[in-house]
Short mmCIF file of C-alpha atoms in Angstrom, two decimals:
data_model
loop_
_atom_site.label_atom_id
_atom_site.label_comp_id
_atom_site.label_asym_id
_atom_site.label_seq_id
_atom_site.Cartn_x
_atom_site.Cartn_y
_atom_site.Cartn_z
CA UNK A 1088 -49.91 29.03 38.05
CA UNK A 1089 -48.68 27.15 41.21
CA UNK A 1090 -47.64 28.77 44.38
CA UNK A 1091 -50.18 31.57 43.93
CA UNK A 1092 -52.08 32.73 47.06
CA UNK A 1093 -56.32 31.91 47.71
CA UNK A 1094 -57.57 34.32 44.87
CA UNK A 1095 -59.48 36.37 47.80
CA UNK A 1096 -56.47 36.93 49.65
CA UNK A 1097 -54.48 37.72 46.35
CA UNK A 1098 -57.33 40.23 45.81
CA UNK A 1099 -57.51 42.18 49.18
CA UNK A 1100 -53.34 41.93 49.06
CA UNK A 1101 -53.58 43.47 45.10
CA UNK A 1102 -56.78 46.09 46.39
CA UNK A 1103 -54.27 47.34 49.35
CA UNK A 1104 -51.45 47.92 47.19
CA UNK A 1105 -53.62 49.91 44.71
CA UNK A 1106 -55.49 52.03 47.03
CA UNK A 1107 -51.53 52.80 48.76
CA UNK A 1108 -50.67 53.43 45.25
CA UNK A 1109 -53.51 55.84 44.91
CA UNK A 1110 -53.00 57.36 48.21
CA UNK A 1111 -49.80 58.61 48.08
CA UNK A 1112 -49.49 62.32 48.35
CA UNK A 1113 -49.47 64.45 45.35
CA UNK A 1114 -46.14 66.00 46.05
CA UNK A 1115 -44.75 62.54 45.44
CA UNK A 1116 -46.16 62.59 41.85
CA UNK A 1117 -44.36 64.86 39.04
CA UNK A 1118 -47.21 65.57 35.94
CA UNK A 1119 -45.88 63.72 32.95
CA UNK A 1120 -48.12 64.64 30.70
CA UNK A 1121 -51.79 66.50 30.93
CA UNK A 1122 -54.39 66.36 28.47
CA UNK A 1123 -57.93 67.59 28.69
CA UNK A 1124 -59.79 65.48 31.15
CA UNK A 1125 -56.62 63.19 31.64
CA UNK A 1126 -53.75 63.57 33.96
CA UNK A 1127 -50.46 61.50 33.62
CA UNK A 1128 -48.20 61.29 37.43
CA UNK A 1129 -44.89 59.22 37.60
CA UNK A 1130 -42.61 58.77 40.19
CA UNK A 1131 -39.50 56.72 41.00
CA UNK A 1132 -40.47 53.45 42.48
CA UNK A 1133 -39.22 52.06 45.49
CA UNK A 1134 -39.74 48.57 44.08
CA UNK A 1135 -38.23 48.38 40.39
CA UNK A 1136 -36.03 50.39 38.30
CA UNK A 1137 -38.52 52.64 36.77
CA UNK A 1138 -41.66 54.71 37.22
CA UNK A 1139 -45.04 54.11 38.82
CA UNK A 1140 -47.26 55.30 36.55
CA UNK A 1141 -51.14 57.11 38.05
CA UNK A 1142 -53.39 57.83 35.26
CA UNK A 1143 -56.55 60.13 35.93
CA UNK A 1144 -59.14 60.52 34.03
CA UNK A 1145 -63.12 61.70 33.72
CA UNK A 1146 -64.94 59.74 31.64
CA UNK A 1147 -68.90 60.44 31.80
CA UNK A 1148 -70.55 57.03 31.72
CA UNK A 1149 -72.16 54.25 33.76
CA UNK A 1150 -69.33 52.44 36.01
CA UNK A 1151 -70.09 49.39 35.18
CA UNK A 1152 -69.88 50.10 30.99
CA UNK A 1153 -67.04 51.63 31.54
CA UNK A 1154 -65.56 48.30 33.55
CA UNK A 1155 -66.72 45.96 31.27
CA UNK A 1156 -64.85 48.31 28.50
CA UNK A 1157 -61.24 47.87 30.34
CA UNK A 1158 -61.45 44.68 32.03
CA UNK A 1159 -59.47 42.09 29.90
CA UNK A 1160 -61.48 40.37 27.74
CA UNK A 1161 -62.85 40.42 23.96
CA UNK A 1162 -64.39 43.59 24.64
CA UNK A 1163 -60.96 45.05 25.14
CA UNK A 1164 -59.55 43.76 22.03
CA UNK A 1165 -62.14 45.86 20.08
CA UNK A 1166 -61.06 49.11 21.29
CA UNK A 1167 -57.67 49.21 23.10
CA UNK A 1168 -54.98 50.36 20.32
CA UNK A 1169 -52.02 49.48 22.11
CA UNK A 1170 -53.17 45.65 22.12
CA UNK A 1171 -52.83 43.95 19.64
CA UNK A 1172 -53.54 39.95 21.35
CA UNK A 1173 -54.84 39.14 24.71
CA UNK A 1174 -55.38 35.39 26.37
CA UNK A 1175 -56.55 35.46 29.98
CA UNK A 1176 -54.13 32.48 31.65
CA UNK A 1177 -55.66 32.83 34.88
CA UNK A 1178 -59.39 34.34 36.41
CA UNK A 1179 -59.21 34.72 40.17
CA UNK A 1180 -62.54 36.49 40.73
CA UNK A 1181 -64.27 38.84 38.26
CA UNK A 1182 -62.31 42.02 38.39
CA UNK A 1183 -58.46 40.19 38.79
CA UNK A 1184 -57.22 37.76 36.46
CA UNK A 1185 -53.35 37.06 35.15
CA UNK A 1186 -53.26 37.85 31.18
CA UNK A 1187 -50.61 37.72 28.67
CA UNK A 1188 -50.88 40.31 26.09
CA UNK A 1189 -48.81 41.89 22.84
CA UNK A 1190 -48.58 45.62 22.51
CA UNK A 1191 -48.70 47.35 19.14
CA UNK A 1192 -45.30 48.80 18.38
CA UNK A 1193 -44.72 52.48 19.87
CA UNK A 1194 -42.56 55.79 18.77
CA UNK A 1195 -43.10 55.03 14.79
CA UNK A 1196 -42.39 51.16 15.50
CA UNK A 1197 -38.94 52.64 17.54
CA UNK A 1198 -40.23 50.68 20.11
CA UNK A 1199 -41.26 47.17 18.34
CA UNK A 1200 -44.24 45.56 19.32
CA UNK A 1201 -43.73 43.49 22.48
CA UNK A 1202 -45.60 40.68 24.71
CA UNK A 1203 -46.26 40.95 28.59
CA UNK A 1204 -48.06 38.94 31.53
CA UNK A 1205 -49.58 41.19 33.72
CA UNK A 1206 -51.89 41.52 36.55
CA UNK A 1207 -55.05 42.97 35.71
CA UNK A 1208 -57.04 44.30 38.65
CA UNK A 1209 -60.29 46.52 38.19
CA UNK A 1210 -62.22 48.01 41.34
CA UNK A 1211 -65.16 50.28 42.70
CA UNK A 1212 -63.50 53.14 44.93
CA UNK A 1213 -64.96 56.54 46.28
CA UNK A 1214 -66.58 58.57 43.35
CA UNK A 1215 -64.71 56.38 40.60
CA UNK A 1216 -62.67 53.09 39.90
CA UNK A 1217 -59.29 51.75 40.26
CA UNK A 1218 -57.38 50.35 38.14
CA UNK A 1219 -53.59 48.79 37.72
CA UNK A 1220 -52.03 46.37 35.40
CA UNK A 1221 -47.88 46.66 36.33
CA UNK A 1222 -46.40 47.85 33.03
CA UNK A 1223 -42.61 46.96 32.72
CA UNK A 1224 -41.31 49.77 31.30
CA UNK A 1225 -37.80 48.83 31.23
CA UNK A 1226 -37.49 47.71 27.98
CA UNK A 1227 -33.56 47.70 27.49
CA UNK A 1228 -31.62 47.47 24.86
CA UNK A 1229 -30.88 50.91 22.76
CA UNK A 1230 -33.79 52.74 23.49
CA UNK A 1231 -33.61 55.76 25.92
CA UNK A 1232 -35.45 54.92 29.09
CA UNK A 1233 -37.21 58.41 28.52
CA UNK A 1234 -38.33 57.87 25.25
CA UNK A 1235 -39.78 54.92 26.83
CA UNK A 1236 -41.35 57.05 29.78
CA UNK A 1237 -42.62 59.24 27.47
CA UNK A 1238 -44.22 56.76 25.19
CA UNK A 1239 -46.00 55.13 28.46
CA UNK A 1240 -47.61 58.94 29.35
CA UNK A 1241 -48.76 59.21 25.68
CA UNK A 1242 -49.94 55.58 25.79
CA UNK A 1243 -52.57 56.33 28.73
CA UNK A 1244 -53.38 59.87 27.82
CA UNK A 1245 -54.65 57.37 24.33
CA UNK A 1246 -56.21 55.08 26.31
CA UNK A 1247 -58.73 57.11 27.54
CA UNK A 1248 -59.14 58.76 24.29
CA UNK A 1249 -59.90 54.91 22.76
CA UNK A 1250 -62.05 54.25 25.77
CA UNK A 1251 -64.14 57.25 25.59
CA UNK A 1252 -64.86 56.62 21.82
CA UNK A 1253 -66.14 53.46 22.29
CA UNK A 1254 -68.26 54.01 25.25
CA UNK A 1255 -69.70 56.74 22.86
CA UNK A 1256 -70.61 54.01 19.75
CA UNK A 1257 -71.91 51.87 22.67
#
């Protein structure tokens, strides 16, 4: 992993982008889908070709259960549905690491199982926590980039549901 910035600096860079993320007005954000304490946002990005996905959700626990539940590790295997393999190839610092993952497949297996490296980056913020990994969701091929978008809002809207039952058996 050459060329990659001092981990702190990576962090604050990767903390700034999150909380802009996270800041941007709620006009800007179109519901995708809404569930009871979860709320799926999208909007175009200015970046890629595709969405940027914002996830809300409550989940009544202590914050730092609930971050040793999501941040990449074996922990996360346990639970998570959508993954079905993780490998962390690179820790910066305790919430940020690089990790290369394989998703379960998605739509009744329309959408075939599929392996990523992503950033995983996990932090305190206000009342709550923040949290991003950048999806790609533009899988090409035949599938309909809104079947795709609407497999990512079901995929977090389960997320949470797989999160909150296993900070329940915990």
């Amino acid at each position: 992993m050459e060329g990659l910035p001092d981990a702190a600096v990576f962090a604050t860079r990767l903390k700034n982008t999150l909380i802009q993320y996270h800041s941007i007005e709620d006009d800007k954000w179109r519901v995708a889908k809404k569930m009871k304490d979860v709320t799926i946002w999208r909007k175009p990005s200015e970046e890629f070709n595709g969405y940027l996905f914002k996830a809300q959700g409550v989940i009544d626990d202590i914050v730092n259960s609930v971050i040793d539940h999501i941040r990449p590790g074996p922990c996360r295997l346990d639970w998570d549905s959508l993954m079905t393999s993780m490998d962390i190839l690179e820790h910066f610092e305790e919430n940020c690491c690089v990790m290369r993952y394989t998703t379960a497949g998605q739509l009744w297996n329309i959408i075939s199982p599929r392996e990523f490296v992503d950033f995983s980056y996990t932090v305190g913020y206000e009342e709550g926590l923040l949290s991003c990994g950048y999806i790609q969701t533009d899988l090409r091929g035949m599938i309909p980039q809104s079947a795709v978008n609407t497999a990512m809002a079901s995929t977090l809207i389960n997320f949470y549901g797989d999160l909150q039952k296993a900070l329940q058996k915990a």
